[in-house]
C-alpha cells in the first residue's frame, strides 16, 4: 500500500488535469467582440415547437421565419407601426372587404424560381386548411388568383386589421412547388412539416442550414435573395441558452446578441455590450371571476373596483425590472387601440377598503391562481403574486396563493374556474382587434364567465370596431371601448414587462419588434 | 431485482481470490446463460409494467395536453383541437391509446412528441448520447478518484488525511450541482477564460456526422481532430461538475466498504502472515470491497443519465434530463413515456450487468 497510494494519487491528479486541460484548448471567449461578418451568434431561450410557417406560433419561431421567408406586407425595422409592402403592394375597396395584391416583378425564392400568385394562394390556403395553431389568423378570408402576379383577398365583413395580420410570420409565402413535392397540402393531411423543419422554402434573406428545436438553428445567406433588405452576416446562429449563461456569453463575446436576459440582470453589464430596454407588447393582468358559483365575493363589481384601487402599480414595476411599464389598458400602449398614459389605474387605498367592504370581502379568503413555472418575458408570476398578496391585504382583501404548473393551471383558466387569475398575453399581431375578445360573451370574457349581455355598451363597441375602417374613428372607438373595459370590466391590467436586448457594441441594426423580436437581416457591424 | 445467491462452492473458498476449475467453469457458463435468459424474460415484463404505470400516471395528471400544446387562441377553436387530438390519437379511448402505443412500440416507434413535433425516438437518439457523453466521462473519473479516495481514507482511518477526505466527500455530496455548475462556469469560463462557453461545440464548428451521437466519438470516427478537441473541451466543465458530486458519493461508500473488509479476519491473517501491502490490497481488500462499490457506481451512472437536468440547463446541453423536464412540463405524454422506458431499460441493464459482474469479482457468488 505504501507504493500504491502515491501512484493512485498521481493517476487521479492526471485525470483532473486532463479535465481542466481540455478547457484550455477549446477556449473561445475573448473580451473584444468580433467585427467579422462571417457569422453572428444570437443567444435566446427557445420556446418553439416548429419552424413550419403555417404551424409555428411562438416568438422564437417567428424570429427565424422572419429571417427565411417574406410576407406580402411587413413593418419597417425602425418604424414598427406602419405597414409597408414586401412581396406585394395592395389596394383595398372602401368597405375594406376586398384587398387586391400585386406581386413585385422579379422576386424569387431561394431556389431561383419566381414568386407567383399560385404560391400566395397555396401558402395562405395551407395556413387555414391545416388547422394548426395560427390558422385562426386567416379565418373568414378567402384568397383568389386573378393572374400570375395578382391575388385578391375577400372578407365577408370589413376587415381593417387585415394588412396588419398579413405581416405576421405564419402568413409567410412559401415556394408551393417545393413544399408540395415534400408532402405539402392545403388540408389537414399536410405532411411537409418535417421537411420544413430541416429545409426552408422561402424568398427571405436567409435559408436554413440546420435546425434542432432544442438547441440550435443555423441560417446562411440566401444567394438568390433580391428583396429590399441587405443582410450583413454570412451565417446567423441562434442558440438555446439559459438567461444567466446568456449574460456571461455575450459579455465575453462568445455571442453577439442576448435576447433572454431578465429585467434584473441588465443593470451591471460589462462595457463590451449595451442594452436596449423597451416595453414589450406582452401584457400581464388579473382576471376576476364574475360567476357567483365560483365566488360570491369576486362576482361583485365592487370587488373588481376594490382590487383595481388596492394595487400599488409602481411597486409591481420594481419587481418587473428594467424596461417594464404599467399597462394603460387591455391593449398594449404601442398598438393601434392602446390607451394613453393618463388612463392608467392608480392606487387609492381608502376607495379600495370601502369597495372591498361593500363586496363583503372581509373575513373571506380569495384564491389567486397562477402558473409558477413560467416567466412571461422575464417576469416571475410567483414574485408578482406574492407582491399582490401583500398589497391586497393592505386593503382588507385576503388572498391565498395557488401556484400550479402552467400545463395544469391553463385548464382552470380556460374553463373559467379561477376566482382570481394572474395571466399574460403575448400579441398574435400588432393591432387592437386582437384584444376585442376581452368583451363579454367572447372567448376571453367567458374565462371569467362574463356572459354576452353583461355589458351591452362594451359589446356594441367591440362589434363596431370589427367593421370600422376609418383610422381616426377606430382609435376613438378603441379608447371608448378600452376605458369602459378598464372601469367596468373584471380585468386589472398590471404591466408590460421590459424586453431587454443585450448586444455587443460592435453590432448595429438591433431593433425590437413585438412580433418577431429582432430582424436578423437588419443586423450589421459598426464601422 | 433478482439477487444472485452466495453459496460456498468448496471447503476452502473463504479466499475470494481462488480460481474456478474447468468443469465447474463450463457449468457456470451454462448457469449464466440460463440466468441471463431468465432475467431477459423478467425484464420484458418489467418494461411492460413500466409502460403501463407511466401511461396511467401521465394520463392521471390533471390538465389537458391540448391546452399545453396548442396556443391559447387555437385551443378555443374546436376544429384545431379536433385536428390535434386526431393527429396524436388522443380522440380514442384510453385502453385503445395504450394498445396502439404497444403495437407501435414493438416496431420501435415511440410516437411523436407534441413538444418538438419530432418522433420521440429521434429526439431520444440525440438527447441520450448527449447525456451519455458527460455521464460516462463523469462516472469513469468519479469511480477512479472516488475509490482511491475511499481506500486512502480507510487506510488512514481517524488520521488527518481521513478527516480531510471525508470533509471533501461531504462537501461534494452536499453542494447543489446547479450551484456548482454556475460557479464553475463563472470561474473557469467567465473569469479565467480557460474553459469554453455553453453548448456542445463552439459556434461555427460543424458537428461531426452522426454515428453514435457522442460528438467526441463521432469526431474521432470521422477523423475530424478540430471537432474532437472542441467537443472534448466543451465536455470538460459539465463533466467536472458531475464528477465532483459523484466523487463525494463514491468516496463515502468506498470508505465504508473498505473499512468493513479491512476489519475482516482473512485480511488481518494475510497481514499477519507478512504478505506485501500491495498483494493484500489487490488480492484481498479491493476484490472483496468491490461488490458494494460496483452497485453504487452502477446506480450513480443511472442517476447521471436521468438526473442532470440543472447541469444541462446551465451548460445549454441538450440532453436527456432537460428533455424529460420539458416533456413533463408540457404534458408531452409520449415523450414522457419514451424517457420513462429508456430509464427503465438503463436501470435494468445496469442491475443485470452488476449482478453478472459480481460473479466475476467474487467466485463465491453464483447466479440462479
PDB file of C-alpha atoms in Angstrom, chain A residues 65-178:
ATOM      1  CA  UNK A  65     -39.338  32.523 -40.023  1.00  0.00           C
ATOM      2  CA  UNK A  66     -38.974  36.274 -40.472  1.00  0.00           C
ATOM      3  CA  UNK A  67     -35.341  35.725 -41.498  1.00  0.00           C
ATOM      4  CA  UNK A  68     -36.124  33.000 -44.049  1.00  0.00           C
ATOM      5  CA  UNK A  69     -39.475  33.973 -45.513  1.00  0.00           C
ATOM      6  CA  UNK A  70     -41.146  37.058 -46.898  1.00  0.00           C
ATOM      7  CA  UNK A  71     -44.744  38.125 -46.359  1.00  0.00           C
ATOM      8  CA  UNK A  72     -46.904  40.144 -48.724  1.00  0.00           C
ATOM      9  CA  UNK A  73     -46.580  43.057 -46.308  1.00  0.00           C
ATOM     10  CA  UNK A  74     -44.263  43.839 -43.421  1.00  0.00           C
ATOM     11  CA  UNK A  75     -43.129  46.500 -40.975  1.00  0.00           C
ATOM     12  CA  UNK A  76     -40.016  48.619 -41.276  1.00  0.00           C
ATOM     13  CA  UNK A  77     -37.218  47.900 -38.823  1.00  0.00           C
ATOM     14  CA  UNK A  78     -37.239  51.271 -37.101  1.00  0.00           C
ATOM     15  CA  UNK A  79     -40.940  52.077 -37.518  1.00  0.00           C
ATOM     16  CA  UNK A  80     -42.944  49.183 -36.162  1.00  0.00           C
ATOM     17  CA  UNK A  81     -46.281  50.942 -36.540  1.00  0.00           C
ATOM     18  CA  UNK A  82     -46.546  51.423 -40.315  1.00  0.00           C
ATOM     19  CA  UNK A  83     -47.276  48.544 -42.651  1.00  0.00           C
ATOM     20  CA  UNK A  84     -45.106  48.617 -45.794  1.00  0.00           C
ATOM     21  CA  UNK A  85     -45.019  46.480 -48.966  1.00  0.00           C
ATOM     22  CA  UNK A  86     -42.752  43.453 -49.042  1.00  0.00           C
ATOM     23  CA  UNK A  87     -43.553  40.907 -51.750  1.00  0.00           C
ATOM     24  CA  UNK A  88     -46.531  42.945 -52.932  1.00  0.00           C
ATOM     25  CA  UNK A  89     -48.335  46.243 -52.936  1.00  0.00           C
ATOM     26  CA  UNK A  90     -52.072  46.392 -52.379  1.00  0.00           C
ATOM     27  CA  UNK A  91     -55.231  48.356 -52.889  1.00  0.00           C
ATOM     28  CA  UNK A  92     -58.481  47.921 -50.994  1.00  0.00           C
ATOM     29  CA  UNK A  93     -62.081  48.834 -51.620  1.00  0.00           C
ATOM     30  CA  UNK A  94     -63.723  51.459 -49.479  1.00  0.00           C
ATOM     31  CA  UNK A  95     -65.581  48.918 -47.355  1.00  0.00           C
ATOM     32  CA  UNK A  96     -62.312  47.072 -46.658  1.00  0.00           C
ATOM     33  CA  UNK A  97     -63.770  43.770 -47.815  1.00  0.00           C
ATOM     34  CA  UNK A  98     -61.622  43.319 -50.932  1.00  0.00           C
ATOM     35  CA  UNK A  99     -57.842  43.616 -50.960  1.00  0.00           C
ATOM     36  CA  UNK A 100     -56.020  43.259 -54.266  1.00  0.00           C
ATOM     37  CA  UNK A 101     -52.304  42.446 -54.107  1.00  0.00           C
ATOM     38  CA  UNK A 102     -49.903  42.925 -56.974  1.00  0.00           C
ATOM     39  CA  UNK A 103     -46.686  40.955 -56.607  1.00  0.00           C
ATOM     40  CA  UNK A 104     -43.400  42.705 -57.270  1.00  0.00           C
ATOM     41  CA  UNK A 105     -41.735  41.708 -60.527  1.00  0.00           C
ATOM     42  CA  UNK A 106     -38.594  39.635 -60.312  1.00  0.00           C
ATOM     43  CA  UNK A 107     -38.792  38.414 -56.704  1.00  0.00           C
ATOM     44  CA  UNK A 108     -37.555  34.847 -56.417  1.00  0.00           C
ATOM     45  CA  UNK A 109     -37.417  32.013 -53.904  1.00  0.00           C
ATOM     46  CA  UNK A 110     -34.143  30.610 -52.626  1.00  0.00           C
ATOM     47  CA  UNK A 111     -34.093  28.041 -55.451  1.00  0.00           C
ATOM     48  CA  UNK A 112     -34.311  30.851 -58.007  1.00  0.00           C
ATOM     49  CA  UNK A 113     -37.920  30.224 -59.079  1.00  0.00           C
ATOM     50  CA  UNK A 114     -40.211  33.270 -59.241  1.00  0.00           C
ATOM     51  CA  UNK A 115     -42.750  34.137 -56.551  1.00  0.00           C
ATOM     52  CA  UNK A 116     -46.174  33.866 -58.182  1.00  0.00           C
ATOM     53  CA  UNK A 117     -49.841  34.173 -57.290  1.00  0.00           C
ATOM     54  CA  UNK A 118     -50.022  30.375 -57.083  1.00  0.00           C
ATOM     55  CA  UNK A 119     -47.517  30.450 -54.214  1.00  0.00           C
ATOM     56  CA  UNK A 120     -49.576  33.070 -52.385  1.00  0.00           C
ATOM     57  CA  UNK A 121     -52.818  31.123 -52.813  1.00  0.00           C
ATOM     58  CA  UNK A 122     -51.148  27.876 -51.723  1.00  0.00           C
ATOM     59  CA  UNK A 123     -49.439  29.376 -48.665  1.00  0.00           C
ATOM     60  CA  UNK A 124     -52.485  31.184 -47.302  1.00  0.00           C
ATOM     61  CA  UNK A 125     -54.874  28.330 -48.066  1.00  0.00           C
ATOM     62  CA  UNK A 126     -52.489  25.870 -46.437  1.00  0.00           C
ATOM     63  CA  UNK A 127     -52.400  28.029 -43.295  1.00  0.00           C
ATOM     64  CA  UNK A 128     -56.141  27.786 -42.784  1.00  0.00           C
ATOM     65  CA  UNK A 129     -56.609  24.281 -44.129  1.00  0.00           C
ATOM     66  CA  UNK A 130     -54.077  22.590 -41.859  1.00  0.00           C
ATOM     67  CA  UNK A 131     -55.948  23.656 -38.701  1.00  0.00           C
ATOM     68  CA  UNK A 132     -52.724  24.496 -36.946  1.00  0.00           C
ATOM     69  CA  UNK A 133     -52.078  26.942 -34.091  1.00  0.00           C
ATOM     70  CA  UNK A 134     -52.096  30.110 -36.214  1.00  0.00           C
ATOM     71  CA  UNK A 135     -54.882  29.056 -38.621  1.00  0.00           C
ATOM     72  CA  UNK A 136     -57.406  31.356 -36.984  1.00  0.00           C
ATOM     73  CA  UNK A 137     -55.410  34.390 -38.139  1.00  0.00           C
ATOM     74  CA  UNK A 138     -56.889  33.990 -41.603  1.00  0.00           C
ATOM     75  CA  UNK A 139     -60.419  32.993 -40.577  1.00  0.00           C
ATOM     76  CA  UNK A 140     -63.104  34.475 -42.783  1.00  0.00           C
ATOM     77  CA  UNK A 141     -60.716  35.433 -45.567  1.00  0.00           C
ATOM     78  CA  UNK A 142     -60.783  33.837 -48.999  1.00  0.00           C
ATOM     79  CA  UNK A 143     -57.875  34.085 -51.382  1.00  0.00           C
ATOM     80  CA  UNK A 144     -58.216  34.005 -55.141  1.00  0.00           C
ATOM     81  CA  UNK A 145     -55.741  34.178 -58.015  1.00  0.00           C
ATOM     82  CA  UNK A 146     -56.516  36.890 -60.548  1.00  0.00           C
ATOM     83  CA  UNK A 147     -53.459  36.331 -62.723  1.00  0.00           C
ATOM     84  CA  UNK A 148     -49.875  35.149 -62.215  1.00  0.00           C
ATOM     85  CA  UNK A 149     -48.936  38.319 -60.378  1.00  0.00           C
ATOM     86  CA  UNK A 150     -52.234  39.312 -58.754  1.00  0.00           C
ATOM     87  CA  UNK A 151     -54.296  37.871 -55.916  1.00  0.00           C
ATOM     88  CA  UNK A 152     -57.468  39.084 -54.287  1.00  0.00           C
ATOM     89  CA  UNK A 153     -58.365  38.589 -50.641  1.00  0.00           C
ATOM     90  CA  UNK A 154     -62.045  38.858 -49.816  1.00  0.00           C
ATOM     91  CA  UNK A 155     -63.740  39.048 -46.442  1.00  0.00           C
ATOM     92  CA  UNK A 156     -67.436  38.748 -45.638  1.00  0.00           C
ATOM     93  CA  UNK A 157     -67.283  41.748 -43.301  1.00  0.00           C
ATOM     94  CA  UNK A 158     -64.955  44.753 -43.376  1.00  0.00           C
ATOM     95  CA  UNK A 159     -61.525  43.722 -42.061  1.00  0.00           C
ATOM     96  CA  UNK A 160     -59.490  46.844 -41.282  1.00  0.00           C
ATOM     97  CA  UNK A 161     -56.815  44.824 -39.457  1.00  0.00           C
ATOM     98  CA  UNK A 162     -56.079  42.528 -42.410  1.00  0.00           C
ATOM     99  CA  UNK A 163     -52.954  44.400 -43.623  1.00  0.00           C
ATOM    100  CA  UNK A 164     -51.516  44.143 -40.109  1.00  0.00           C
ATOM    101  CA  UNK A 165     -52.404  40.466 -39.896  1.00  0.00           C
ATOM    102  CA  UNK A 166     -50.621  39.851 -43.193  1.00  0.00           C
ATOM    103  CA  UNK A 167     -47.312  40.937 -41.638  1.00  0.00           C
ATOM    104  CA  UNK A 168     -47.394  38.049 -39.139  1.00  0.00           C
ATOM    105  CA  UNK A 169     -44.780  35.343 -39.917  1.00  0.00           C
ATOM    106  CA  UNK A 170     -47.348  32.493 -40.093  1.00  0.00           C
ATOM    107  CA  UNK A 171     -48.669  34.231 -43.217  1.00  0.00           C
ATOM    108  CA  UNK A 172     -45.317  33.927 -44.963  1.00  0.00           C
ATOM    109  CA  UNK A 173     -45.273  32.944 -48.619  1.00  0.00           C
ATOM    110  CA  UNK A 174     -43.795  29.512 -49.371  1.00  0.00           C
ATOM    111  CA  UNK A 175     -42.473  28.006 -52.562  1.00  0.00           C
ATOM    112  CA  UNK A 176     -45.572  25.952 -53.384  1.00  0.00           C
ATOM    113  CA  UNK A 177     -43.929  23.551 -55.831  1.00  0.00           C
ATOM    114  CA  UNK A 178     -41.125  22.653 -53.428  1.00  0.00           C
TER     115      UNK A 178
END
